[in-house]
PDB file of C-alpha atoms in Angstrom:
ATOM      1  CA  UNK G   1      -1.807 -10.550  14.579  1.00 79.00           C
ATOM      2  CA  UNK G   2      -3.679  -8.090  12.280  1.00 86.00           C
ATOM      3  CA  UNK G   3      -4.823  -9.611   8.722  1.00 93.00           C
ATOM      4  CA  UNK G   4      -7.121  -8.385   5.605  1.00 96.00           C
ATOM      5  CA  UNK G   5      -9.010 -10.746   3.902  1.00 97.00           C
ATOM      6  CA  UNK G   6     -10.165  -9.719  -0.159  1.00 97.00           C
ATOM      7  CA  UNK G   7     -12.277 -12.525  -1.066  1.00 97.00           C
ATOM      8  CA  UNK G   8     -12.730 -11.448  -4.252  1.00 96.00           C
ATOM      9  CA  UNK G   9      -9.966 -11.553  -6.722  1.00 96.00           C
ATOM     10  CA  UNK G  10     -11.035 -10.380  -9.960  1.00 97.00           C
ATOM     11  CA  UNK G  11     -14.727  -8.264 -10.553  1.00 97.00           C
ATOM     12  CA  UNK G  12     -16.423  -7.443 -13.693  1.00 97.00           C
ATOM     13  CA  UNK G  13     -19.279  -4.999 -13.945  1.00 97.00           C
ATOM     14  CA  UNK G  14     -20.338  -2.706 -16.427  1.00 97.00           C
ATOM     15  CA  UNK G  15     -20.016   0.447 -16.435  1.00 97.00           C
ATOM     16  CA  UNK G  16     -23.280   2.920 -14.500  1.00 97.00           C
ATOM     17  CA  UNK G  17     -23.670  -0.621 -12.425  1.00 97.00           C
ATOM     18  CA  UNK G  18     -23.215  -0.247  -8.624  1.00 97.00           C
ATOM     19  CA  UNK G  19     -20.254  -2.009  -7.247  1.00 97.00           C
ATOM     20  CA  UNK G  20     -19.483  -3.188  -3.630  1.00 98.00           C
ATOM     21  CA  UNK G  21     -15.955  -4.992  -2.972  1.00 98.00           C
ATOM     22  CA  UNK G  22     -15.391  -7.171   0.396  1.00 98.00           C
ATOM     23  CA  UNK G  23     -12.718  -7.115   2.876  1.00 98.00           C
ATOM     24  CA  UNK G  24     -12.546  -8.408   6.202  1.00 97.00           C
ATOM     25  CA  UNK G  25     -10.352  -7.546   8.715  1.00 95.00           C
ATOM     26  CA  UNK G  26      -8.976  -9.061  12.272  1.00 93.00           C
ATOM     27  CA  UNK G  27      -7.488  -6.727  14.823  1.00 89.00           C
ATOM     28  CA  UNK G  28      -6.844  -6.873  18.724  1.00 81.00           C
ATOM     29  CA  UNK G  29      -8.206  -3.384  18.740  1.00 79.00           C
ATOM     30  CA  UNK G  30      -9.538  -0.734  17.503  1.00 81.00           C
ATOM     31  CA  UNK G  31      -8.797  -0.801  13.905  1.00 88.00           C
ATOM     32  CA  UNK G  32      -7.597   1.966  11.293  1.00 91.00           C
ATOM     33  CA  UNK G  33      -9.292   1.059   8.053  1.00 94.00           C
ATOM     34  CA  UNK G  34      -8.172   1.747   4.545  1.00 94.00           C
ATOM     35  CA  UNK G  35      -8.868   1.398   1.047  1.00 97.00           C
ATOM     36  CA  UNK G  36      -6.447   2.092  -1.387  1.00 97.00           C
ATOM     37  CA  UNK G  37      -6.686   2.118  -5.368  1.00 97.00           C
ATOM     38  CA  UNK G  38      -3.762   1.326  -7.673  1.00 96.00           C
ATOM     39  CA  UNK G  39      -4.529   2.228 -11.575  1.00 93.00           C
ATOM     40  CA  UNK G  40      -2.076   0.173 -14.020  1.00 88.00           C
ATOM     41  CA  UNK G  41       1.772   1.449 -13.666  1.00 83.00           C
ATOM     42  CA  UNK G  42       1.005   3.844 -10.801  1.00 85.00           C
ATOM     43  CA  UNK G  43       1.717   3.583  -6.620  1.00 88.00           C
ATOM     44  CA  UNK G  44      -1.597   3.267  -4.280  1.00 93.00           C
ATOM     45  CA  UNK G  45      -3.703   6.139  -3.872  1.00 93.00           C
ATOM     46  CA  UNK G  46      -5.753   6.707  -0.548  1.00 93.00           C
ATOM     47  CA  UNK G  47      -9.777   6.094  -1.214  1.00 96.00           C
ATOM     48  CA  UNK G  48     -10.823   6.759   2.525  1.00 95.00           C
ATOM     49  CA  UNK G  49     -10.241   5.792   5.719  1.00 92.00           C
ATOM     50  CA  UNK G  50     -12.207   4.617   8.972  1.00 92.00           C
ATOM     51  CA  UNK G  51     -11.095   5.084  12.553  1.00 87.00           C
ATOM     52  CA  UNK G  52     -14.401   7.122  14.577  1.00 84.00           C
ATOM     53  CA  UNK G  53     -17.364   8.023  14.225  1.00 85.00           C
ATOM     54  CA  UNK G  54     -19.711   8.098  11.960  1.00 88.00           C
ATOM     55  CA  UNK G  55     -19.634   4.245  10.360  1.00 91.00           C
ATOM     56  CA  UNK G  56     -20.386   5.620   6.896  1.00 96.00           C
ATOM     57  CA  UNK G  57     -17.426   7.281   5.365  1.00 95.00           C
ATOM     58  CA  UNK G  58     -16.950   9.159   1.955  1.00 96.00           C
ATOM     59  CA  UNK G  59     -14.022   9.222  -0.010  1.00 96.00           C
ATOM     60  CA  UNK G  60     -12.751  10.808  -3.050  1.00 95.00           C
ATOM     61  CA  UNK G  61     -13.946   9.780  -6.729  1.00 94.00           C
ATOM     62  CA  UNK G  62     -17.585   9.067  -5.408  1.00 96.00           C
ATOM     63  CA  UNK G  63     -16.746   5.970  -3.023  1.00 97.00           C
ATOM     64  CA  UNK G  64     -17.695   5.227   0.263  1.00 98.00           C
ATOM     65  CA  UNK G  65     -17.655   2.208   2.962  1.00 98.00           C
ATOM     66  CA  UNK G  66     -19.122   0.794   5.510  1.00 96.00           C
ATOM     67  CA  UNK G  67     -17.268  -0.279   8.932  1.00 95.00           C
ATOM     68  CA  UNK G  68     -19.438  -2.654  10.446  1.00 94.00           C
ATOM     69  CA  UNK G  69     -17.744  -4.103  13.510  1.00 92.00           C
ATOM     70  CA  UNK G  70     -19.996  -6.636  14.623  1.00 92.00           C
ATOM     71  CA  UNK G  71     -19.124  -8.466  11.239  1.00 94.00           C
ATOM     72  CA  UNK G  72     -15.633  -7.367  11.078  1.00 94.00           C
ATOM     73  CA  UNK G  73     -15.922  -5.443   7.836  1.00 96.00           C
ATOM     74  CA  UNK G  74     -15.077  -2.498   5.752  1.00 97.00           C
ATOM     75  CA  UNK G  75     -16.881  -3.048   2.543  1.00 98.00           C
ATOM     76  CA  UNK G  76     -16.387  -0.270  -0.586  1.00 98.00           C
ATOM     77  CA  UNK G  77     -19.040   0.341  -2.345  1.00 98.00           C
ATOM     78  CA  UNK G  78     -19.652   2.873  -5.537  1.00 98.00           C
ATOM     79  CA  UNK G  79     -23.374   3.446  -6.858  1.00 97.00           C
ATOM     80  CA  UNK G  80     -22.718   3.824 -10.079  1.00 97.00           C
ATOM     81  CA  UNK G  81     -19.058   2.773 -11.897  1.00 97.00           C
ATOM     82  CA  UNK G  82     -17.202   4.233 -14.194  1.00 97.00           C
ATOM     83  CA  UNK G  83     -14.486   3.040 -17.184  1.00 96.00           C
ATOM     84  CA  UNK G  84     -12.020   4.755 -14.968  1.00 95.00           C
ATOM     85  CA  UNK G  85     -12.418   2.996 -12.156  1.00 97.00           C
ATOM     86  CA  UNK G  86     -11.097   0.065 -13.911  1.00 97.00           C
ATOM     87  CA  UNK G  87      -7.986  -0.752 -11.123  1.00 97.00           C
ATOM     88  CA  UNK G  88      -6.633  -3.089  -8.297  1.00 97.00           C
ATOM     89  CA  UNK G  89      -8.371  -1.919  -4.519  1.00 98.00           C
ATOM     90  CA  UNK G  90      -6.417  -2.883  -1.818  1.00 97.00           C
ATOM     91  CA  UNK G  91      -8.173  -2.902   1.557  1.00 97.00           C
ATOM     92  CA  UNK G  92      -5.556  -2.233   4.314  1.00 95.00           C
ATOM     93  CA  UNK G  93      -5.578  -2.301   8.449  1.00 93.00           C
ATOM     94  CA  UNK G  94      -3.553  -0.799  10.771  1.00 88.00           C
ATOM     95  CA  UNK G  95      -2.885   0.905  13.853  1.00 83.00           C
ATOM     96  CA  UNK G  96      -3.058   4.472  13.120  1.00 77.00           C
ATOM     97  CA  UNK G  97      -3.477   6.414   9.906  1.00 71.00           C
ATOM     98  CA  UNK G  98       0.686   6.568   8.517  1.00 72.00           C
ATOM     99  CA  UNK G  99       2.219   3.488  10.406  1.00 81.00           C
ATOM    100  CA  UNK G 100       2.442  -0.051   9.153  1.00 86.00           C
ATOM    101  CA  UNK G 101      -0.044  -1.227   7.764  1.00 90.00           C
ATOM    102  CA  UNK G 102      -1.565  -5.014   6.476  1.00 93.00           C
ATOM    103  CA  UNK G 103      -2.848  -5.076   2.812  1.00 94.00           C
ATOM    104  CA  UNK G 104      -5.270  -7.468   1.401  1.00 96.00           C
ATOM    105  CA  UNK G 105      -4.014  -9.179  -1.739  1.00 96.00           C
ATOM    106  CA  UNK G 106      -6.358  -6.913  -3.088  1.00 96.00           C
ATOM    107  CA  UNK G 107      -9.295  -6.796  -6.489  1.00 97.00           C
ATOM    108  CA  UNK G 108      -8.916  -5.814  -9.433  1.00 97.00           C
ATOM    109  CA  UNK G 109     -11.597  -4.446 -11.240  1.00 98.00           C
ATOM    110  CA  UNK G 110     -12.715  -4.734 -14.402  1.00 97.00           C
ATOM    111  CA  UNK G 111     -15.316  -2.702 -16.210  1.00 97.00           C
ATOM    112  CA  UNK G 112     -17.061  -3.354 -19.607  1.00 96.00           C
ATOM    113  CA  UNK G 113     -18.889  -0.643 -21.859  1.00 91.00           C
TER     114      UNK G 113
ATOM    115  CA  UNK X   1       1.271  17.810  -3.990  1.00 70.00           C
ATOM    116  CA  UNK X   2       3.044  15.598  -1.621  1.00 70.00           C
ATOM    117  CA  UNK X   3       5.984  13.548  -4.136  1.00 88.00           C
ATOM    118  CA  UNK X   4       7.353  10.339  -3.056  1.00 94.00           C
ATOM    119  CA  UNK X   5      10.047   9.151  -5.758  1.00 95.00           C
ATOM    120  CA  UNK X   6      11.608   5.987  -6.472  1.00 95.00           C
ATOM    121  CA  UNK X   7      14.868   6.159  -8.443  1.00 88.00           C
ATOM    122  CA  UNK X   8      14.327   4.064 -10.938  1.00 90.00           C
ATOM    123  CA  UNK X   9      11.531   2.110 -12.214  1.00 92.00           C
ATOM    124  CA  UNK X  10      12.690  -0.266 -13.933  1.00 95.00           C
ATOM    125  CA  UNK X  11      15.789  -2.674 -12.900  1.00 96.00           C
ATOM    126  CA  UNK X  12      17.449  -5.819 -14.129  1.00 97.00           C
ATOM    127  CA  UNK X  13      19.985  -7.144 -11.985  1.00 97.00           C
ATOM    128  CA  UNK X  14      22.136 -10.862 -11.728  1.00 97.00           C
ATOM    129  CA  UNK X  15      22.269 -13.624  -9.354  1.00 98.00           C
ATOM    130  CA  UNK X  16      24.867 -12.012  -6.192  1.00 97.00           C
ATOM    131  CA  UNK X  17      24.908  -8.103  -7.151  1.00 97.00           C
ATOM    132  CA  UNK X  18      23.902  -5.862  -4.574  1.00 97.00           C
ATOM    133  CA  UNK X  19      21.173  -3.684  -5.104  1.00 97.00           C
ATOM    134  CA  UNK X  20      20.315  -0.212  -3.771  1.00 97.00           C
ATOM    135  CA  UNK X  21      16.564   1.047  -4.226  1.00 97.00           C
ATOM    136  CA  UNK X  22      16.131   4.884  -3.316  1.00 97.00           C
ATOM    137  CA  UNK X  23      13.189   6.310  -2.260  1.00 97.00           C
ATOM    138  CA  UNK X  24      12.981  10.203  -1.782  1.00 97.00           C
ATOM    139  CA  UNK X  25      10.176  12.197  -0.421  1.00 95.00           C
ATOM    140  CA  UNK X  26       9.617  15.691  -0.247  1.00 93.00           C
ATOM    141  CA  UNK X  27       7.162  16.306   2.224  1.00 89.00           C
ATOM    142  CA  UNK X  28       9.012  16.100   5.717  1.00 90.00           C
ATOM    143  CA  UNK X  29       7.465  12.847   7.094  1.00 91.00           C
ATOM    144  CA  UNK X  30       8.617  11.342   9.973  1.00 91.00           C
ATOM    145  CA  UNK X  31       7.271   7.609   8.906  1.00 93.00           C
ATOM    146  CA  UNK X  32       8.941   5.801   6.230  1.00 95.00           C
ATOM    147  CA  UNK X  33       8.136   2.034   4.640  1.00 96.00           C
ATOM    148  CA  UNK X  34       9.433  -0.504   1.922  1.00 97.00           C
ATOM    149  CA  UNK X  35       6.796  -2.787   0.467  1.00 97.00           C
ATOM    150  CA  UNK X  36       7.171  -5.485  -1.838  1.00 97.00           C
ATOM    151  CA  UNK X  37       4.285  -6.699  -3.894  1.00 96.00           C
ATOM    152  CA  UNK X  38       3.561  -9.685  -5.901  1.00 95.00           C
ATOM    153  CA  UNK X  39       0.498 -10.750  -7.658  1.00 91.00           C
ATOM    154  CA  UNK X  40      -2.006 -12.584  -5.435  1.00 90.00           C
ATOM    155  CA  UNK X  41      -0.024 -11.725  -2.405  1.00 93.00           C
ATOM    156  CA  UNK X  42      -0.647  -8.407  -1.866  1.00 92.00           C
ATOM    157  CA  UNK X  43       1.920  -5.784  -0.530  1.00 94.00           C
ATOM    158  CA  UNK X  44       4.132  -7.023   2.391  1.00 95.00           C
ATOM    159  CA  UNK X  45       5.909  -4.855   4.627  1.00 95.00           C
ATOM    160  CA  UNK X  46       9.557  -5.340   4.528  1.00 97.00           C
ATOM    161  CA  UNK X  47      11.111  -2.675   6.674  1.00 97.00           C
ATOM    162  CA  UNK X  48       9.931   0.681   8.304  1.00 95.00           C
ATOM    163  CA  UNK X  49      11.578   3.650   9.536  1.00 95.00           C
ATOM    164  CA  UNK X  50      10.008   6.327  12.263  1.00 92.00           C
ATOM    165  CA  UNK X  51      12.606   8.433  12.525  1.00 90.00           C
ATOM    166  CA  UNK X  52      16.282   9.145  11.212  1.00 92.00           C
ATOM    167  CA  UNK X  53      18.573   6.256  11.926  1.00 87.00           C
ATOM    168  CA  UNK X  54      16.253   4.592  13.313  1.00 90.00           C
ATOM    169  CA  UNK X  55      14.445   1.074  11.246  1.00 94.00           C
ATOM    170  CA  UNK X  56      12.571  -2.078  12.236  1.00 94.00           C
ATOM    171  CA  UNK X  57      11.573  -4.995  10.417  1.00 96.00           C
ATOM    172  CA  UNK X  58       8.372  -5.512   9.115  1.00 94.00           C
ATOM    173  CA  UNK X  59       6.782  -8.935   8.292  1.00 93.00           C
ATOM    174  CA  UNK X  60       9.443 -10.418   5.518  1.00 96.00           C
ATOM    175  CA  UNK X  61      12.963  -8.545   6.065  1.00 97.00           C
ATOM    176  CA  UNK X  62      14.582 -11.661   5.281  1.00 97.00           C
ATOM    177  CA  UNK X  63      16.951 -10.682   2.510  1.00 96.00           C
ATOM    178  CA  UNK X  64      16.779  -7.447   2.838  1.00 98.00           C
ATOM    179  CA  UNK X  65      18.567  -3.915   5.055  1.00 97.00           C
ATOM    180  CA  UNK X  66      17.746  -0.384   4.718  1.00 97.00           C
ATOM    181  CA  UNK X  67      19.411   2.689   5.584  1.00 96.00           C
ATOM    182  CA  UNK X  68      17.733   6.017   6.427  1.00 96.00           C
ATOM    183  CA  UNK X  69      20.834   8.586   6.991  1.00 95.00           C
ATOM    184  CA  UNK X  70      18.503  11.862   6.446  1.00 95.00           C
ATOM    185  CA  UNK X  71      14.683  12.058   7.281  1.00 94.00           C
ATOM    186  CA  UNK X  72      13.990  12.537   3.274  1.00 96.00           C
ATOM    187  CA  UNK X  73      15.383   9.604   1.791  1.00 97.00           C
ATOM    188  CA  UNK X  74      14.917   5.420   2.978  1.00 97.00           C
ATOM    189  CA  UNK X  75      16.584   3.065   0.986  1.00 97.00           C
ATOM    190  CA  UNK X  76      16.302  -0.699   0.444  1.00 98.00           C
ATOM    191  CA  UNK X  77      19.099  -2.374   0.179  1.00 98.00           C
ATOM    192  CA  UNK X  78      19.348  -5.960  -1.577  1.00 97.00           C
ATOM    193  CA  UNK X  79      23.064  -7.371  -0.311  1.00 94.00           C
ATOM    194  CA  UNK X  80      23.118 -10.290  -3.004  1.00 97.00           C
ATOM    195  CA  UNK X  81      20.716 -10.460  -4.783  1.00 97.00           C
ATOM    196  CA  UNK X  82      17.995 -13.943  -5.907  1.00 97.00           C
ATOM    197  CA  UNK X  83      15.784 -14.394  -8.818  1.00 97.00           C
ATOM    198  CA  UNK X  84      13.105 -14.653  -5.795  1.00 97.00           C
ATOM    199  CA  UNK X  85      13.481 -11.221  -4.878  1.00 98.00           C
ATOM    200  CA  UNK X  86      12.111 -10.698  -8.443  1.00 98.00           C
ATOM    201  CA  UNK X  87       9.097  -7.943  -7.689  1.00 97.00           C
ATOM    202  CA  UNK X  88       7.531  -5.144  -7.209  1.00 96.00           C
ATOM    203  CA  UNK X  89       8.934  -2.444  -4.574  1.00 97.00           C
ATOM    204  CA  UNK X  90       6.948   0.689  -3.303  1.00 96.00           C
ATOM    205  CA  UNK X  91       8.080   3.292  -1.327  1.00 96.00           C
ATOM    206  CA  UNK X  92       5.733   5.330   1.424  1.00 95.00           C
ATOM    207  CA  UNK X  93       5.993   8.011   3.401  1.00 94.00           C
ATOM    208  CA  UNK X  94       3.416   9.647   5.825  1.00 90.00           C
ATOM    209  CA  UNK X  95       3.146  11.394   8.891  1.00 83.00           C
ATOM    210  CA  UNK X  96       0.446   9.908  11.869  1.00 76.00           C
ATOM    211  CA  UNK X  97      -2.490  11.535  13.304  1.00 73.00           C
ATOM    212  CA  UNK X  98      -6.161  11.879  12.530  1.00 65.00           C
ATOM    213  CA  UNK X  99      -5.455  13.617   9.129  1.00 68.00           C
ATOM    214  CA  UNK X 100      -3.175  11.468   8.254  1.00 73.00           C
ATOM    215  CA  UNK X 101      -2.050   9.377   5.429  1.00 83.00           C
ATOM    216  CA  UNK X 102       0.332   7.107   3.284  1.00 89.00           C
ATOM    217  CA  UNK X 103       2.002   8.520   0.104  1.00 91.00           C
ATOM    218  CA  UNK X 104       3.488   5.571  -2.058  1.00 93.00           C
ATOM    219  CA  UNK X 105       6.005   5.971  -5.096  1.00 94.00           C
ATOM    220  CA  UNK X 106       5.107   4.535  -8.124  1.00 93.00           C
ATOM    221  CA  UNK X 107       7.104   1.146  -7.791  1.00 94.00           C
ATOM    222  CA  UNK X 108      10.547  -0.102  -9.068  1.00 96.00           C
ATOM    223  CA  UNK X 109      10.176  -3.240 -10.530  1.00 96.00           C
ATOM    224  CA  UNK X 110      12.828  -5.136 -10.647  1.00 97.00           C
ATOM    225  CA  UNK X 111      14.251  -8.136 -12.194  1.00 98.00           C
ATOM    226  CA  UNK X 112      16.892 -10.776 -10.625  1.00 98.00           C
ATOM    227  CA  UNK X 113      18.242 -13.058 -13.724  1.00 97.00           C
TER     228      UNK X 113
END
């Protein structure tokens, strides 16, 4: 069975700090990997996604992540945060890029000024 | 821009009613999905739809049908209602390959009293 572990519920940083946000994954095979963002009263938003290639991927709003399967990870990481990122991420696996997929319980984010 | 909507946003319903939650989309995607999410839990996949007619369950459809009578529009269907079906619903739609990606709704929350 595929699962997502978050192991971070709740993250404060402040604002032009880097940020980096866990997730873990377990999959029979070889994973799709997702992060999505959800800003207060809206749906989920793609970030990026994983599935070949190059390890490093870049997403939209200046995020990236790391797959590193040896540790069964998918990390997202920002170098430098801003008050608008404030939001829940949801890390998600799945089998391909629009079928079902397994959230995390997700972070939320919080960022001081 | 790709529009998944949710019919309403906001419901309160009793104990026993049956409830019908809409979700349109406007982009011609083949994959369709009902979510529910509650804090710390994450979003759970309740049903999914890959074609017209066609559904399976996800990982909680206990409680819970859908109908998807036209490729456009899946809808969750509540057949009595319980104050533990109290949440939050989202909608997505998305169509598989490389480039591709889920759309969600913006949520109906609803309320079981």
């Amino acid at each position: 069975a595929q699962s997502v572990t978050q192991p971070d519920i709740h993250i404060t940083v402040s604002e032009g700090a880097s940020l980096e946000l866990r997730c873990n994954y377990s999959y029979g095979a070889t994973p799709y990997l997702f992060w999505y963002v959800q800003s207060p009263g809206q749906g989920l938003q793609l970030l990026l996604k994983y599935f070949s290639g190059d390890t490093l991927v870049q997403g939209i709003k200046g995020f990236e992540a790391e797959f590193k399967r040896s540790q069964s990870s998918f990390n997202l990481r920002k170098p430098s945060v801003h008050w608008s990122d404030a939001a829940e991420y949801f890390c998600a696996v799945g089998p391909s890029t629009a079928s079902k997929l397994t959230f995390g319980t997700g972070t939320r984010l919080q960022v001081t000024l | 821009d790709v529009k998944v909507t949710q019919s309403s946003r906001y419901l309160v319903k009793r104990t026993g009613e049956k409830v019908f939650l809409e979700c349109v989309q406007d982009m011609d995607h083949e994959n369709m999905f009902w979510y529910r999410q509650d804090p710390g839990l994450g979003l759970r996949l309740i049903y999914f739809s890959y074609d017209v007619k066609m559904k399976e369950k996800g990982d909680i459809p206990e409680g819970y049908s859908v109908s998807r009578e036209k490729k456009e529009r899946f809808s969750l269907i509540l057949e009595s209602a319980s104050t533990n079906q109290t949440s939050m619903y989202l909608c997505a739609s998305g169509t598989s390959g490389t480039t591709g990606e889920l759309f969600f709704g913006e949520g109906s929350r609803l309320t079981v009293l």
